[in-house]
């Protein structure tokens, strides 16, 4: 989050709006302190029901949409890392993210439709995930589970979260959100097995980032 | 077992068990809102007072049907239902007409509706920003339509 604040300050354009949305059923308790630590001046949303992911058919975080002045989406649904992250050393080294997203974003804000990173409506529409009726139903099941959890009905909450996961197995959001409430957490053994299965099956954990500088 | 990472088991059930709504009521979830309805018809589906329709999904009953902006769905006998001289609107039959998925917990009297596909056509076909209303941490309501005239980046993240 501090990185997005830096980028927002560097862009410093009154006609640019940055909305960062935490897809977090844990609400303020889970996401609030992380926001606060960044001293953000951009718009902060804690999206307990994952409404934004649902609206744009996102299945993982971080994901994003660029929306121009007319309401046209000009890029969508890419692994939206604001920087390259590296951890560990030698064989234990892990790196993820990208260093091309930030300059591409700044180019778009500066040049608008003349930016080479703007995509056509046809390309964007083609990049929006097509969700089946069952996958849309999964969103309804997820929210139903959230309601039951809010009212202290844990068994029903789990029942409908499980239904959501079964109806939309592509949603990494649903899988990892549920794992946060386990002892192992969202980046534990289950997550690593899932990542391994993605790699083995040749699937992309995020839709590939199609930005060339 | 590896060391726990991004684990919040204390948040699994932090809420006190309590009724979702008064006895005999129903709750409808749609677009992040939870609406409690006390006036309900009898039957397998969800029969609501037609006057409650607009607060649920924005549709308005007109002579030509149930309308949202320039979309009007003609009414059918299984949507507008009369019981003992009272007219009811079947929200579940309407959802079937619209191809709108939903999940119901009949025991608890809660219906959770997914988005209406017709409302999303402009995004899916023409890459127009969806009709979306969100509330920020300050309590301000932000509508996608309010962002017109500015460039916007909407980026999701999570604590997990």
Coordinates of C-alpha atoms in Angstrom, one line a residue:
Chain A
X1 CA 0.0 0.0 0.0
X2 CA 2.8 2.5 0.6
X3 CA 3.9 1.9 -3.0
X4 CA 0.5 2.9 -4.3
X5 CA 0.6 6.0 -2.2
X6 CA 4.0 6.9 -3.7
X7 CA 2.7 6.4 -7.2
X8 CA -0.4 8.4 -6.5
X9 CA 1.7 11.3 -5.1
X10 CA 4.0 11.2 -8.1
X11 CA 1.2 11.2 -10.6
X12 CA -0.3 14.1 -8.7
X13 CA -3.1 14.7 -11.2
X14 CA -6.4 16.0 -9.9
X15 CA -8.1 14.3 -12.8
X16 CA -6.8 10.9 -11.7
X17 CA -8.6 8.8 -9.1
X18 CA -7.0 5.8 -7.4
X19 CA -9.3 3.4 -5.6
X20 CA -7.6 0.7 -3.6
X21 CA -10.0 -2.0 -2.5
X22 CA -9.2 -4.6 0.1
X23 CA -11.1 -7.8 -0.8
X24 CA -11.3 -8.8 2.9
X25 CA -14.1 -10.4 4.8
X26 CA -12.0 -9.6 7.9
X27 CA -13.0 -6.0 7.4
X28 CA -11.3 -3.2 9.3
X29 CA -9.7 -5.7 11.7
X30 CA -7.7 -7.3 8.9
X31 CA -7.2 -4.6 6.3
X32 CA -7.6 -1.3 8.2
X33 CA -4.2 -1.2 9.9
X34 CA -2.4 -2.0 6.6
X35 CA -4.2 0.9 4.9
X36 CA -3.4 3.2 7.9
X37 CA 0.3 2.3 7.8
X38 CA 0.5 3.8 4.3
X39 CA -1.0 7.1 5.3
X40 CA -3.0 7.0 2.1
X41 CA -4.7 9.9 0.4
X42 CA -6.3 7.8 -2.3
X43 CA -9.8 6.3 -1.9
X44 CA -9.7 3.3 0.3
X45 CA -12.4 0.6 0.3
X46 CA -12.7 -2.4 2.4
X47 CA -14.8 -4.7 0.3
X48 CA -16.0 -7.4 2.6
X49 CA -18.3 -9.0 0.0
X50 CA -15.8 -8.9 -2.8
X51 CA -18.2 -6.7 -4.8
X52 CA -15.5 -5.2 -7.0
X53 CA -14.0 -8.6 -7.9
X54 CA -17.6 -9.7 -8.7
X55 CA -18.4 -6.6 -10.8
X56 CA -15.2 -7.0 -13.0
X57 CA -15.1 -10.8 -12.9
X58 CA -11.7 -10.8 -11.1
X59 CA -10.7 -14.0 -9.5
X60 CA -7.4 -13.0 -7.8
X61 CA -5.7 -10.1 -6.2
X62 CA -4.1 -7.8 -7.1
X63 CA -6.2 -7.1 -10.2
X64 CA -7.2 -3.8 -11.7
X65 CA -9.2 -1.9 -14.2
X66 CA -8.2 1.3 -15.9
X67 CA -11.3 3.4 -16.7
X68 CA -11.1 6.5 -18.8
X69 CA -12.9 9.8 -18.6
X70 CA -15.9 8.5 -20.5
X71 CA -16.4 5.4 -18.4
X72 CA -14.6 3.1 -21.0
X73 CA -12.4 0.4 -19.5
X74 CA -9.1 0.6 -21.3
X75 CA -7.2 -2.2 -19.5
X76 CA -8.4 -4.9 -17.2
X77 CA -7.6 -8.0 -15.2
X78 CA -3.9 -8.3 -15.0
X79 CA -1.6 -9.2 -12.1
X80 CA -1.4 -5.7 -10.9
X81 CA 1.8 -5.6 -9.0
X82 CA 3.1 -2.1 -8.5
X83 CA 6.7 -3.2 -8.2
X84 CA 9.0 -6.2 -8.3
X85 CA 9.2 -8.0 -5.0
X86 CA 12.1 -10.3 -4.1
X87 CA 12.5 -12.4 -0.9
X88 CA 15.2 -14.8 0.2
X89 CA 18.5 -15.7 -1.3
X90 CA 20.0 -18.5 -3.5
X91 CA 17.7 -21.5 -4.1
X92 CA 15.2 -20.1 -1.6
X93 CA 14.8 -16.8 -3.5
X94 CA 11.3 -15.9 -4.5
X95 CA 10.4 -13.0 -6.7
X96 CA 7.1 -11.9 -8.1
X97 CA 5.5 -8.7 -9.4
X98 CA 6.7 -6.4 -12.2
X99 CA 8.4 -3.2 -12.7
X100 CA 6.6 -2.3 -15.9
X101 CA 3.1 -1.6 -14.6
X102 CA 3.9 1.6 -12.8
X103 CA 5.5 3.4 -15.9
X104 CA 2.7 2.1 -18.1
X105 CA 0.1 3.5 -15.7
X106 CA 1.9 6.9 -15.5
X107 CA 2.1 7.0 -19.3
X108 CA -1.7 6.5 -19.6
X109 CA -2.5 9.1 -17.0
X110 CA -0.2 11.6 -18.9
X111 CA -1.2 10.8 -22.5
X112 CA -4.7 9.4 -22.2
X113 CA -6.0 7.8 -25.4
X114 CA -2.6 8.4 -27.0
X115 CA -0.9 6.1 -24.6
X116 CA 0.4 2.9 -26.3
X117 CA -0.9 1.0 -23.2
X118 CA -4.6 1.8 -23.9
X119 CA -6.4 -1.2 -25.3
X120 CA -9.4 -1.2 -27.6
X121 CA -12.9 -1.9 -26.4
X122 CA -12.7 -5.2 -28.4
X123 CA -9.5 -6.2 -26.7
X124 CA -10.7 -5.3 -23.2
X125 CA -14.0 -7.1 -23.8
X126 CA -12.0 -10.1 -24.8
X127 CA -9.9 -9.9 -21.7
X128 CA -12.9 -9.8 -19.3
X129 CA -13.4 -13.3 -17.9
X130 CA -16.6 -15.0 -19.1
X131 CA -18.2 -16.3 -16.0
X132 CA -20.8 -19.1 -16.3
X133 CA -24.1 -18.9 -14.5
X134 CA -22.6 -21.2 -11.8
X135 CA -19.7 -18.8 -11.3
X136 CA -22.1 -15.9 -11.0
X137 CA -24.1 -17.9 -8.5
X138 CA -20.9 -18.4 -6.5
X139 CA -20.8 -14.7 -5.8
X140 CA -24.3 -14.9 -4.3
X141 CA -23.3 -17.9 -2.2
X142 CA -20.2 -16.2 -1.0
X143 CA -22.2 -13.2 0.2
X144 CA -24.8 -15.4 1.8
X145 CA -22.0 -17.1 3.7
X146 CA -20.7 -13.7 4.8
X147 CA -24.1 -12.7 6.1
X148 CA -24.3 -15.9 8.2
X149 CA -20.8 -15.3 9.6
X150 CA -21.8 -11.7 10.5
X151 CA -24.7 -13.2 12.5
X152 CA -22.6 -15.7 14.3
X153 CA -23.9 -18.7 12.3
X154 CA -20.6 -20.4 11.6
X155 CA -21.9 -23.7 10.2
X156 CA -24.0 -22.0 7.6
X157 CA -21.3 -19.6 6.8
X158 CA -18.9 -22.4 6.0
X159 CA -21.6 -24.2 4.0
X160 CA -22.1 -21.3 1.6
X161 CA -18.4 -20.5 1.4
X162 CA -17.8 -24.1 0.4
X163 CA -20.6 -23.8 -2.2
X164 CA -19.0 -20.7 -3.6
X165 CA -15.7 -22.5 -4.0
X166 CA -17.3 -25.4 -5.7
X167 CA -19.3 -23.2 -8.1
X168 CA -16.3 -21.1 -9.0
X169 CA -13.2 -23.2 -8.6
X170 CA -11.2 -20.6 -10.6
X171 CA -11.6 -18.1 -7.8
X172 CA -8.3 -17.8 -6.0
X173 CA -10.0 -15.1 -4.0
X174 CA -12.5 -17.6 -2.5
X175 CA -10.0 -20.2 -1.8
X176 CA -7.4 -18.0 -0.1
X177 CA -10.0 -15.9 1.7
X178 CA -11.3 -19.0 3.4
X179 CA -7.8 -20.1 4.2
X180 CA -7.2 -17.0 6.2
X181 CA -9.6 -18.4 8.8
X182 CA -7.6 -21.6 9.2
X183 CA -4.6 -22.1 11.5
X184 CA -2.2 -22.5 8.5
X185 CA -3.3 -19.2 6.9
X186 CA -3.7 -18.2 3.2
X187 CA -0.1 -18.8 2.3
X188 CA 0.4 -22.2 4.0
X189 CA 0.7 -25.7 2.7
X190 CA -2.7 -25.8 1.0
X191 CA -1.9 -22.6 -0.9
X192 CA 1.5 -23.9 -1.9
X193 CA -0.1 -27.1 -3.2
X194 CA -2.6 -25.1 -5.1
X195 CA 0.1 -23.0 -6.7
X196 CA 2.0 -26.2 -7.6
X197 CA -1.1 -27.6 -9.3
X198 CA -1.5 -24.4 -11.3
X199 CA 2.1 -24.6 -12.5
X200 CA 1.9 -28.3 -13.2
X201 CA -1.3 -27.8 -15.3
X202 CA 0.3 -24.9 -17.2
X203 CA -2.2 -22.5 -15.9
X204 CA -1.6 -18.8 -15.2
X205 CA -2.0 -17.8 -11.6
X206 CA -2.8 -14.3 -13.1
X207 CA -3.8 -13.4 -16.6
X208 CA -0.5 -12.5 -18.2
X209 CA 0.6 -8.9 -18.1
X210 CA 0.7 -7.6 -21.6
X211 CA 2.8 -4.5 -21.2
X212 CA 5.9 -3.8 -23.2
X213 CA 8.0 -0.7 -22.5
Chain B
X1 CA 3.2 -28.0 9.3
X2 CA 4.9 -24.8 8.1
X3 CA 4.7 -21.7 10.2
X4 CA 1.3 -20.0 9.8
X5 CA 1.3 -17.1 7.4
X6 CA -1.6 -14.7 6.8
X7 CA -3.7 -16.6 9.2
X8 CA -6.6 -14.9 11.1
X9 CA -8.4 -17.9 12.8
X10 CA -9.7 -15.5 15.4
X11 CA -11.8 -13.9 12.7
X12 CA -13.5 -17.1 11.9
X13 CA -16.5 -16.4 14.1
X14 CA -16.0 -13.1 15.8
X15 CA -19.7 -12.3 15.9
X16 CA -22.3 -13.1 18.5
X17 CA -25.1 -15.5 17.2
X18 CA -28.2 -13.5 16.7
X19 CA -31.3 -13.6 14.4
X20 CA -30.9 -12.1 11.0
X21 CA -34.4 -10.6 11.0
X22 CA -37.6 -10.7 13.0
X23 CA -39.7 -13.9 12.9
X24 CA -41.8 -14.1 9.7
X25 CA -39.5 -11.7 7.7
X26 CA -37.1 -12.4 4.9
X27 CA -33.7 -10.9 4.0
X28 CA -32.7 -10.2 0.4
X29 CA -29.0 -9.7 -0.5
X30 CA -28.2 -7.9 -3.7
X31 CA -25.2 -5.7 -4.7
X32 CA -23.9 -5.6 -1.2
X33 CA -27.1 -4.5 0.4
X34 CA -29.2 -6.5 2.9
X35 CA -32.9 -5.6 2.8
X36 CA -35.3 -7.0 5.4
X37 CA -38.8 -7.6 4.1
X38 CA -41.8 -8.0 6.5
X39 CA -44.5 -8.2 3.9
X40 CA -44.4 -11.6 2.1
X41 CA -46.7 -13.8 0.1
X42 CA -47.0 -17.6 0.6
X43 CA -45.3 -20.1 -1.7
X44 CA -42.1 -21.7 -2.6
X45 CA -40.6 -18.7 -4.3
X46 CA -39.9 -15.3 -2.8
X47 CA -43.1 -13.3 -3.1
X48 CA -42.6 -9.6 -2.2
X49 CA -44.8 -6.5 -1.9
X50 CA -44.4 -4.9 -5.4
X51 CA -43.7 -1.6 -3.6
X52 CA -40.4 -3.2 -2.3
X53 CA -39.1 -4.0 -5.7
X54 CA -37.3 -0.7 -6.4
X55 CA -35.4 -0.7 -3.2
X56 CA -34.1 -4.1 -3.9
X57 CA -32.9 -3.9 -7.5
X58 CA -33.8 -0.6 -8.9
X59 CA -36.6 -1.9 -11.2
X60 CA -39.8 0.1 -11.3
X61 CA -43.2 -1.4 -12.1
X62 CA -44.8 0.4 -15.1
X63 CA -47.6 -0.4 -17.5
X64 CA -45.1 -2.0 -19.9
X65 CA -43.5 -4.1 -17.3
X66 CA -40.7 -4.0 -14.7
X67 CA -38.2 -1.4 -16.0
X68 CA -34.7 -0.3 -15.2
X69 CA -33.4 2.6 -17.3
X70 CA -34.3 1.6 -20.9
X71 CA -34.7 -2.1 -20.1
X72 CA -38.3 -3.2 -19.6
X73 CA -39.3 -6.8 -18.8
X74 CA -43.0 -7.6 -19.6
X75 CA -44.8 -9.1 -16.7
X76 CA -46.0 -12.7 -16.7
X77 CA -48.5 -14.6 -14.6
X78 CA -45.8 -16.3 -12.6
X79 CA -44.2 -13.0 -11.7
X80 CA -47.2 -10.9 -10.7
X81 CA -49.3 -13.2 -8.6
X82 CA -52.6 -12.6 -6.8
X83 CA -53.3 -14.3 -3.5
X84 CA -56.5 -13.6 -1.6
X85 CA -57.0 -10.3 -3.3
X86 CA -53.4 -9.1 -2.7
X87 CA -50.9 -8.7 -5.5
X88 CA -47.4 -10.1 -5.0
X89 CA -44.2 -9.9 -7.1
X90 CA -42.3 -13.1 -7.3
X91 CA -38.6 -12.0 -7.1
X92 CA -37.5 -15.6 -7.8
X93 CA -39.6 -16.0 -11.0
X94 CA -38.4 -12.5 -12.1
X95 CA -34.8 -13.7 -11.6
X96 CA -35.6 -16.8 -13.7
X97 CA -36.9 -14.5 -16.5
X98 CA -33.7 -12.4 -16.3
X99 CA -31.3 -15.4 -16.0
X100 CA -30.2 -14.0 -12.7
X101 CA -28.6 -16.7 -10.4
X102 CA -29.5 -16.8 -6.8
X103 CA -29.0 -18.9 -3.7
X104 CA -31.6 -19.3 -1.0
X105 CA -31.5 -20.6 2.5
X106 CA -35.2 -21.3 3.1
X107 CA -34.7 -22.3 6.7
X108 CA -33.2 -18.8 7.5
X109 CA -35.4 -17.0 5.0
X110 CA -32.5 -15.4 3.2
X111 CA -32.2 -15.0 -0.6
X112 CA -28.9 -13.9 -2.1
X113 CA -29.0 -12.7 -5.7
X114 CA -26.1 -12.4 -8.2
X115 CA -25.9 -9.5 -10.6
X116 CA -28.6 -9.2 -13.3
X117 CA -26.9 -10.3 -16.6
X118 CA -28.6 -7.6 -18.7
X119 CA -27.1 -4.9 -16.4
X120 CA -23.7 -6.2 -17.3
X121 CA -24.0 -6.5 -21.0
X122 CA -22.5 -3.1 -21.6
X123 CA -19.3 -4.2 -19.8
X124 CA -19.1 -7.7 -21.3
X125 CA -19.7 -6.5 -24.8
X126 CA -18.6 -2.9 -25.0
X127 CA -16.0 -2.7 -22.1
X128 CA -18.1 0.0 -20.4
X129 CA -17.5 0.3 -16.6
X130 CA -20.1 -1.6 -14.7
X131 CA -22.9 -0.1 -12.7
X132 CA -21.3 -0.3 -9.3
X133 CA -21.8 1.5 -6.0
X134 CA -19.2 1.1 -3.2
X135 CA -18.7 2.8 0.1
X136 CA -15.2 3.9 1.1
X137 CA -13.7 3.9 4.6
X138 CA -14.9 7.4 5.3
X139 CA -18.5 6.3 4.6
X140 CA -18.7 8.1 1.2
X141 CA -20.7 6.3 -1.5
X142 CA -18.8 6.1 -4.8
X143 CA -20.6 5.3 -8.0
X144 CA -18.8 4.4 -11.2
X145 CA -20.8 7.1 -13.0
X146 CA -19.5 9.7 -10.5
X147 CA -15.9 9.1 -11.9
X148 CA -16.8 10.3 -15.4
X149 CA -14.5 13.1 -16.4
X150 CA -11.5 11.6 -14.6
X151 CA -9.2 8.6 -15.2
X152 CA -9.6 6.0 -12.6
X153 CA -7.5 3.0 -11.5
X154 CA -9.4 0.5 -9.4
X155 CA -7.0 -2.0 -7.9
X156 CA -7.9 -4.9 -5.6
X157 CA -5.6 -6.2 -2.9
X158 CA -6.0 -8.1 0.3
X159 CA -4.5 -8.6 3.7
X160 CA -4.1 -12.3 2.8

